[in-house]
Tab-separated table of N, CA and C in Angstrom:
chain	number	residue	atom	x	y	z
A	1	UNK	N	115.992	-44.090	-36.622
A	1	UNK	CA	115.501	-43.835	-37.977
A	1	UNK	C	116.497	-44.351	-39.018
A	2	UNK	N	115.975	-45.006	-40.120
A	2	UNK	CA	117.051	-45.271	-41.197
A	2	UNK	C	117.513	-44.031	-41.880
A	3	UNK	N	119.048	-44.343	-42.481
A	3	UNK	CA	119.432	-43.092	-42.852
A	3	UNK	C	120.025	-44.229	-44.333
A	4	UNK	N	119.442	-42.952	-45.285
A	4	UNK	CA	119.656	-43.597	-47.176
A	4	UNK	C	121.218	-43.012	-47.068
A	5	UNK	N	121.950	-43.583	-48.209
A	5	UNK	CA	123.432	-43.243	-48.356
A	5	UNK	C	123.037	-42.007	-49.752
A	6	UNK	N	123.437	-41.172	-49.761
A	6	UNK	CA	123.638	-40.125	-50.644
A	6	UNK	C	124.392	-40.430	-51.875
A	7	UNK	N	125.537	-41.011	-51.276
A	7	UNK	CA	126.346	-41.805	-52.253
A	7	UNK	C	126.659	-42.616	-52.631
A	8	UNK	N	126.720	-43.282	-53.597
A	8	UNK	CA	127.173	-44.919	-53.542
A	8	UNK	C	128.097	-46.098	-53.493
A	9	UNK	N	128.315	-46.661	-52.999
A	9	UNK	CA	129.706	-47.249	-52.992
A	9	UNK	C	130.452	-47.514	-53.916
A	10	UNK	N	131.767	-47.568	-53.956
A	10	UNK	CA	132.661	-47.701	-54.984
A	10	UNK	C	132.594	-49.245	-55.189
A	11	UNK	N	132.286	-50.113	-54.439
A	11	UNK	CA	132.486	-51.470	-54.295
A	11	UNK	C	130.938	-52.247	-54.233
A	12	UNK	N	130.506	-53.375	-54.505
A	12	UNK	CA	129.242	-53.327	-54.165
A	12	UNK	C	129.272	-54.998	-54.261
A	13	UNK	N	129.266	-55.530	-53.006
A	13	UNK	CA	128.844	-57.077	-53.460
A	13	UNK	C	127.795	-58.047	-52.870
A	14	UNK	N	127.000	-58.483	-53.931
A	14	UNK	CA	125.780	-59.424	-53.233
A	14	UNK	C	126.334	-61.170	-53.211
A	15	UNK	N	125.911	-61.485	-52.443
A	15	UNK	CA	125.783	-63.225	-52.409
A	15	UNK	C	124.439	-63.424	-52.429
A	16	UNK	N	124.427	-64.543	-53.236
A	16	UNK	CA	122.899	-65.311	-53.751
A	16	UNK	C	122.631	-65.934	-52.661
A	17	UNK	N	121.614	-65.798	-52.303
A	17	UNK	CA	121.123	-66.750	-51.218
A	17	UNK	C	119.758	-67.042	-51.736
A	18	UNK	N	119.420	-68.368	-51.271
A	18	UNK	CA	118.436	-69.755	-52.028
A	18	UNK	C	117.135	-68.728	-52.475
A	19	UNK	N	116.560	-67.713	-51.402
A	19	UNK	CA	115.453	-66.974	-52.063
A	19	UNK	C	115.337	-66.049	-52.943
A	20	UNK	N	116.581	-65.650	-53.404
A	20	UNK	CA	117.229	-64.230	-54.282
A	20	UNK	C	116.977	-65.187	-55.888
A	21	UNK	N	116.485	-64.458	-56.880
A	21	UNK	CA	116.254	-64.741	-58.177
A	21	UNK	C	117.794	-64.257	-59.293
A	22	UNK	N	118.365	-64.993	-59.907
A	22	UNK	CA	119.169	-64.274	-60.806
A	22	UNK	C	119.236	-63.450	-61.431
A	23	UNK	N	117.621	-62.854	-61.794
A	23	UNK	CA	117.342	-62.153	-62.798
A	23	UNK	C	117.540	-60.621	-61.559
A	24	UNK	N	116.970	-60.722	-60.626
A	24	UNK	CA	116.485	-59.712	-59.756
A	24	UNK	C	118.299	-59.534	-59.121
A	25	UNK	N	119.047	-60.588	-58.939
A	25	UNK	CA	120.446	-59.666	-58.641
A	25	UNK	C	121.152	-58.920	-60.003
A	26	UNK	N	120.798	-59.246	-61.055
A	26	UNK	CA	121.634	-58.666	-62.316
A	26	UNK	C	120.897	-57.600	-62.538
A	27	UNK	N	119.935	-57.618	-61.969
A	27	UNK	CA	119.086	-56.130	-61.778
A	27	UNK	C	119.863	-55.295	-61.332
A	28	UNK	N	119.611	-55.416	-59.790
A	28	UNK	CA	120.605	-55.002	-58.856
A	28	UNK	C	121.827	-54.495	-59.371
A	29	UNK	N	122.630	-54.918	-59.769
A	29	UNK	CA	123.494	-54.819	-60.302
A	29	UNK	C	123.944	-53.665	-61.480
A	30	UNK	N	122.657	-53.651	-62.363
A	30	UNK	CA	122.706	-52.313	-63.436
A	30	UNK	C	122.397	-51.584	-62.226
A	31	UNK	N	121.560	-51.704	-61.438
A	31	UNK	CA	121.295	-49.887	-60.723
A	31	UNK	C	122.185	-49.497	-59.930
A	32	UNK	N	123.058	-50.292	-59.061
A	32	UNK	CA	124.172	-50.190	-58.584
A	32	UNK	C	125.108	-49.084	-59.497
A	33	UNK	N	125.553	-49.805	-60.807
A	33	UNK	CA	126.131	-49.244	-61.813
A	33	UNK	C	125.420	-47.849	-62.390
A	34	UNK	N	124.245	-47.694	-62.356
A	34	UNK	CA	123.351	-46.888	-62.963
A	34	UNK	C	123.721	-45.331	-61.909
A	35	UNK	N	123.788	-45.713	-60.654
A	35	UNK	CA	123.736	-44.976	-59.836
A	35	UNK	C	125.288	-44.482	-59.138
A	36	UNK	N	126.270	-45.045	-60.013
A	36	UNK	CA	127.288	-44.775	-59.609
A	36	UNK	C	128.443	-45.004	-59.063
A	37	UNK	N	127.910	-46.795	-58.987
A	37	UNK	CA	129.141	-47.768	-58.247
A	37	UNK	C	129.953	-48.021	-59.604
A	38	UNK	N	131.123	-48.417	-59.138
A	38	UNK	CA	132.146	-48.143	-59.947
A	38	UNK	C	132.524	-49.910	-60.378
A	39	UNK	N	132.015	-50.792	-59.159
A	39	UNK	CA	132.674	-52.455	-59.611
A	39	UNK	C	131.475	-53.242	-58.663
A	40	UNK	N	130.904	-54.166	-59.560
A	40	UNK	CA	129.882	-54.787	-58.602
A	40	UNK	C	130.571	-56.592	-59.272
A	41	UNK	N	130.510	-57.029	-57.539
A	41	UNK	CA	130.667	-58.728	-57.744
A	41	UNK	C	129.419	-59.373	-57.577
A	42	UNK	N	128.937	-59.717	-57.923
A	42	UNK	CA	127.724	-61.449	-57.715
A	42	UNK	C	128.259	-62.492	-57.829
A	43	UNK	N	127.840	-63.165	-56.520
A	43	UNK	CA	128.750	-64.042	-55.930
A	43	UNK	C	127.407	-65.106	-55.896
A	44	UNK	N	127.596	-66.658	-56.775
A	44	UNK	CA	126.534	-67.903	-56.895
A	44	UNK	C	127.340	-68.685	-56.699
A	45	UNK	N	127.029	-68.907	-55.144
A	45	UNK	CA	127.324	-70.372	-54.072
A	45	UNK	C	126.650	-71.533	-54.986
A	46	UNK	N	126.091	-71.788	-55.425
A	46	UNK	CA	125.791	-73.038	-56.570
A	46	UNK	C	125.983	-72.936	-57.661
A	47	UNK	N	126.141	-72.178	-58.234
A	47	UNK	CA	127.856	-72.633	-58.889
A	47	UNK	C	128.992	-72.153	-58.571
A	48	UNK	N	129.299	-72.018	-58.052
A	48	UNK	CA	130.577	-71.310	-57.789
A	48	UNK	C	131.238	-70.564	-58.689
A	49	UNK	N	130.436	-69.662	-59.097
A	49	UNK	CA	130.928	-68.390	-59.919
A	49	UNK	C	130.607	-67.197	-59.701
A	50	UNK	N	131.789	-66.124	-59.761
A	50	UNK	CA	131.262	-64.766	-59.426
A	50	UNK	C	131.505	-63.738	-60.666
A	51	UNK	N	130.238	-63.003	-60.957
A	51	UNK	CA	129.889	-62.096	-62.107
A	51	UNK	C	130.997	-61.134	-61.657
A	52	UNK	N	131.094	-60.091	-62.141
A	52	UNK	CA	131.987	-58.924	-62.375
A	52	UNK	C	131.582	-57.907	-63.350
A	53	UNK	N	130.976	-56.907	-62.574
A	53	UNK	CA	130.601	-55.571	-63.882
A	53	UNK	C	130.974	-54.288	-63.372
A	54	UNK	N	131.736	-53.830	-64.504
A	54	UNK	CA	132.762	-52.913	-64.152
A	54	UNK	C	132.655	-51.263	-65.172
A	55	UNK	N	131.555	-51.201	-64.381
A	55	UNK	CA	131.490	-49.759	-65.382
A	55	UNK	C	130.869	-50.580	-66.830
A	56	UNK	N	131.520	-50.134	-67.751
A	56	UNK	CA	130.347	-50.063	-69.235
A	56	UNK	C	131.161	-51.439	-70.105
A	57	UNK	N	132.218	-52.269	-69.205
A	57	UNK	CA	132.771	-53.517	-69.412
A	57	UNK	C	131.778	-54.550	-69.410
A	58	UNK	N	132.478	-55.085	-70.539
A	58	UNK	CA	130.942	-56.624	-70.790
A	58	UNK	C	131.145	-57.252	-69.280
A	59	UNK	N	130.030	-57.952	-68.868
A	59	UNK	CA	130.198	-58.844	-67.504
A	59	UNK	C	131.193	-60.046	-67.662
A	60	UNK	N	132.060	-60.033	-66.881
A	60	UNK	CA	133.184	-61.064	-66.821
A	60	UNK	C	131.999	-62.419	-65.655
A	61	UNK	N	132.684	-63.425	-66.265
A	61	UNK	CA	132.230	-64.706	-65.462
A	61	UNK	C	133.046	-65.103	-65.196
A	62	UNK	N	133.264	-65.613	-63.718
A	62	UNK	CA	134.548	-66.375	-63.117
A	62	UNK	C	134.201	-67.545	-62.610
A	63	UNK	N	135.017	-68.282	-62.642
A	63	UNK	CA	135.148	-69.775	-61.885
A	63	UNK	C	136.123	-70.048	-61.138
A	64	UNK	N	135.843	-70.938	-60.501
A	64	UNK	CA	137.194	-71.528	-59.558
A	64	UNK	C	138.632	-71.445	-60.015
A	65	UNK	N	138.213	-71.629	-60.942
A	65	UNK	CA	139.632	-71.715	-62.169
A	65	UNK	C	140.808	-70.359	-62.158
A	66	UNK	N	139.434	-69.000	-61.925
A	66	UNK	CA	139.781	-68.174	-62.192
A	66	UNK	C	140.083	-66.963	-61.027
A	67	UNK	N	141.019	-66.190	-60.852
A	67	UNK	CA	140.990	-64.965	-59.946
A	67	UNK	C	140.526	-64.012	-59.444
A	68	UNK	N	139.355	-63.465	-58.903
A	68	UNK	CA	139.122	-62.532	-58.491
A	68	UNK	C	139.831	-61.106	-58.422
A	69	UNK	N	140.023	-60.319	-58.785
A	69	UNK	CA	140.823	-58.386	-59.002
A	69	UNK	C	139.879	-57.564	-58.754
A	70	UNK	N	140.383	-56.803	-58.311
A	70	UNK	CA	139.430	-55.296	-58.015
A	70	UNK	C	139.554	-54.253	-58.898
A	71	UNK	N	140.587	-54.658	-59.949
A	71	UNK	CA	141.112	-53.486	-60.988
A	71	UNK	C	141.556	-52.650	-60.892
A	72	UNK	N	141.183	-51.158	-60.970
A	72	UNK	CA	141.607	-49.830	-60.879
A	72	UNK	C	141.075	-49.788	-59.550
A	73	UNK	N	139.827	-50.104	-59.288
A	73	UNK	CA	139.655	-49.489	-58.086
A	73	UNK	C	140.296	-50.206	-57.049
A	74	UNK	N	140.702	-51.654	-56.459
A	74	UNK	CA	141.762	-52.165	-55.767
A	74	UNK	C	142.516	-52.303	-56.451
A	75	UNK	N	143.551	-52.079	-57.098
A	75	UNK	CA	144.694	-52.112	-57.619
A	75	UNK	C	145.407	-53.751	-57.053
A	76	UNK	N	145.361	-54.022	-55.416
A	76	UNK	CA	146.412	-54.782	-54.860
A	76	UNK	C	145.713	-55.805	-54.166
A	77	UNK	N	143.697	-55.760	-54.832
A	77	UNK	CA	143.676	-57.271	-54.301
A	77	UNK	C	143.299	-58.018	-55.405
A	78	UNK	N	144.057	-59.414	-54.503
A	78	UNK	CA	143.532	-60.565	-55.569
A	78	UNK	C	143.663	-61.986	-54.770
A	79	UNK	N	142.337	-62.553	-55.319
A	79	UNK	CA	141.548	-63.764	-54.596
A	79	UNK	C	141.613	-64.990	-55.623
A	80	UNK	N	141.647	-66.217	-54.977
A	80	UNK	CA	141.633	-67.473	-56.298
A	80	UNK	C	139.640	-67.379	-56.048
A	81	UNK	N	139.082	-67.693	-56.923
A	81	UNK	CA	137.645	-68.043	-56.998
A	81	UNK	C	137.331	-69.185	-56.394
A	82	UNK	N	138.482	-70.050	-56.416
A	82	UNK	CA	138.337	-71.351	-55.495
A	82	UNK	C	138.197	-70.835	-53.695
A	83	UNK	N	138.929	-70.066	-53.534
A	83	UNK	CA	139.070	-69.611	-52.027
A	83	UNK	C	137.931	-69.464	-51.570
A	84	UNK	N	136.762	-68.758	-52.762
A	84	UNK	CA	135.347	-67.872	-51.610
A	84	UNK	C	134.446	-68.988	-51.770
A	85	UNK	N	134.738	-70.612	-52.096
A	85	UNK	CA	134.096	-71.432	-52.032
A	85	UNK	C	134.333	-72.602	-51.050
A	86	UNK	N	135.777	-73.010	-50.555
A	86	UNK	CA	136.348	-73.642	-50.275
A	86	UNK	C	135.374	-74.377	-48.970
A	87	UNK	N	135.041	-74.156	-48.169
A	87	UNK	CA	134.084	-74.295	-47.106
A	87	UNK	C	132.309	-75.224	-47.975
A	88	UNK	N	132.339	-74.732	-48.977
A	88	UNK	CA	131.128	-75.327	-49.432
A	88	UNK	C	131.376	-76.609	-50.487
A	89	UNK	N	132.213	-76.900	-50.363
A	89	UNK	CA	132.445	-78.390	-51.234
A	89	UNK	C	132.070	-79.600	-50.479
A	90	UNK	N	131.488	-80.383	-51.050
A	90	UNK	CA	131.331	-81.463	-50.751
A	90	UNK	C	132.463	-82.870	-50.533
């Protein structure tokens, strides 16, 4: 039998994949937040940028350019944006 989570994760991350709509993960994303997650990433393999919404913080946009942090809630990680792409370059 499936079992629902009661609670919600502190962490929450989707990757776009070709049938997923943008509009329908930034959805995702408020209810995540709505419901109690504390940091959600969206992660777009075509472009290689990952969203960041962090509680009632405007959405950060990242690029290759830029670092990945977990903030308060990971305190001690940190990723180049180039790294979670590196495999998909041409």
């Amino acid at each position: 039998p499936e079992r629902i989570a009661l609670t919600p994760p502190d962490l929450a991350v989707e990757v776009m994949s070709p049938s997923d709509k943008v509009k329908d993960l930034r959805l995702k994303a408020q209810r995540y937040l709505d419901h109690g997650t504390r940091l959600v990433w969206l992660v777009f393999p075509h472009t290689q940028t990952v969203e960041v919404y962090d509680g009632d913080a405007d959405v950060l946009t990242l690029t290759p350019a830029d670092t990945l942090t977990g903030g308060s809630l990971l305190p001690e990680f940190s990723l180049p944006v180039a790294d979670l792409f590196q495999n998909s370059r041409s």
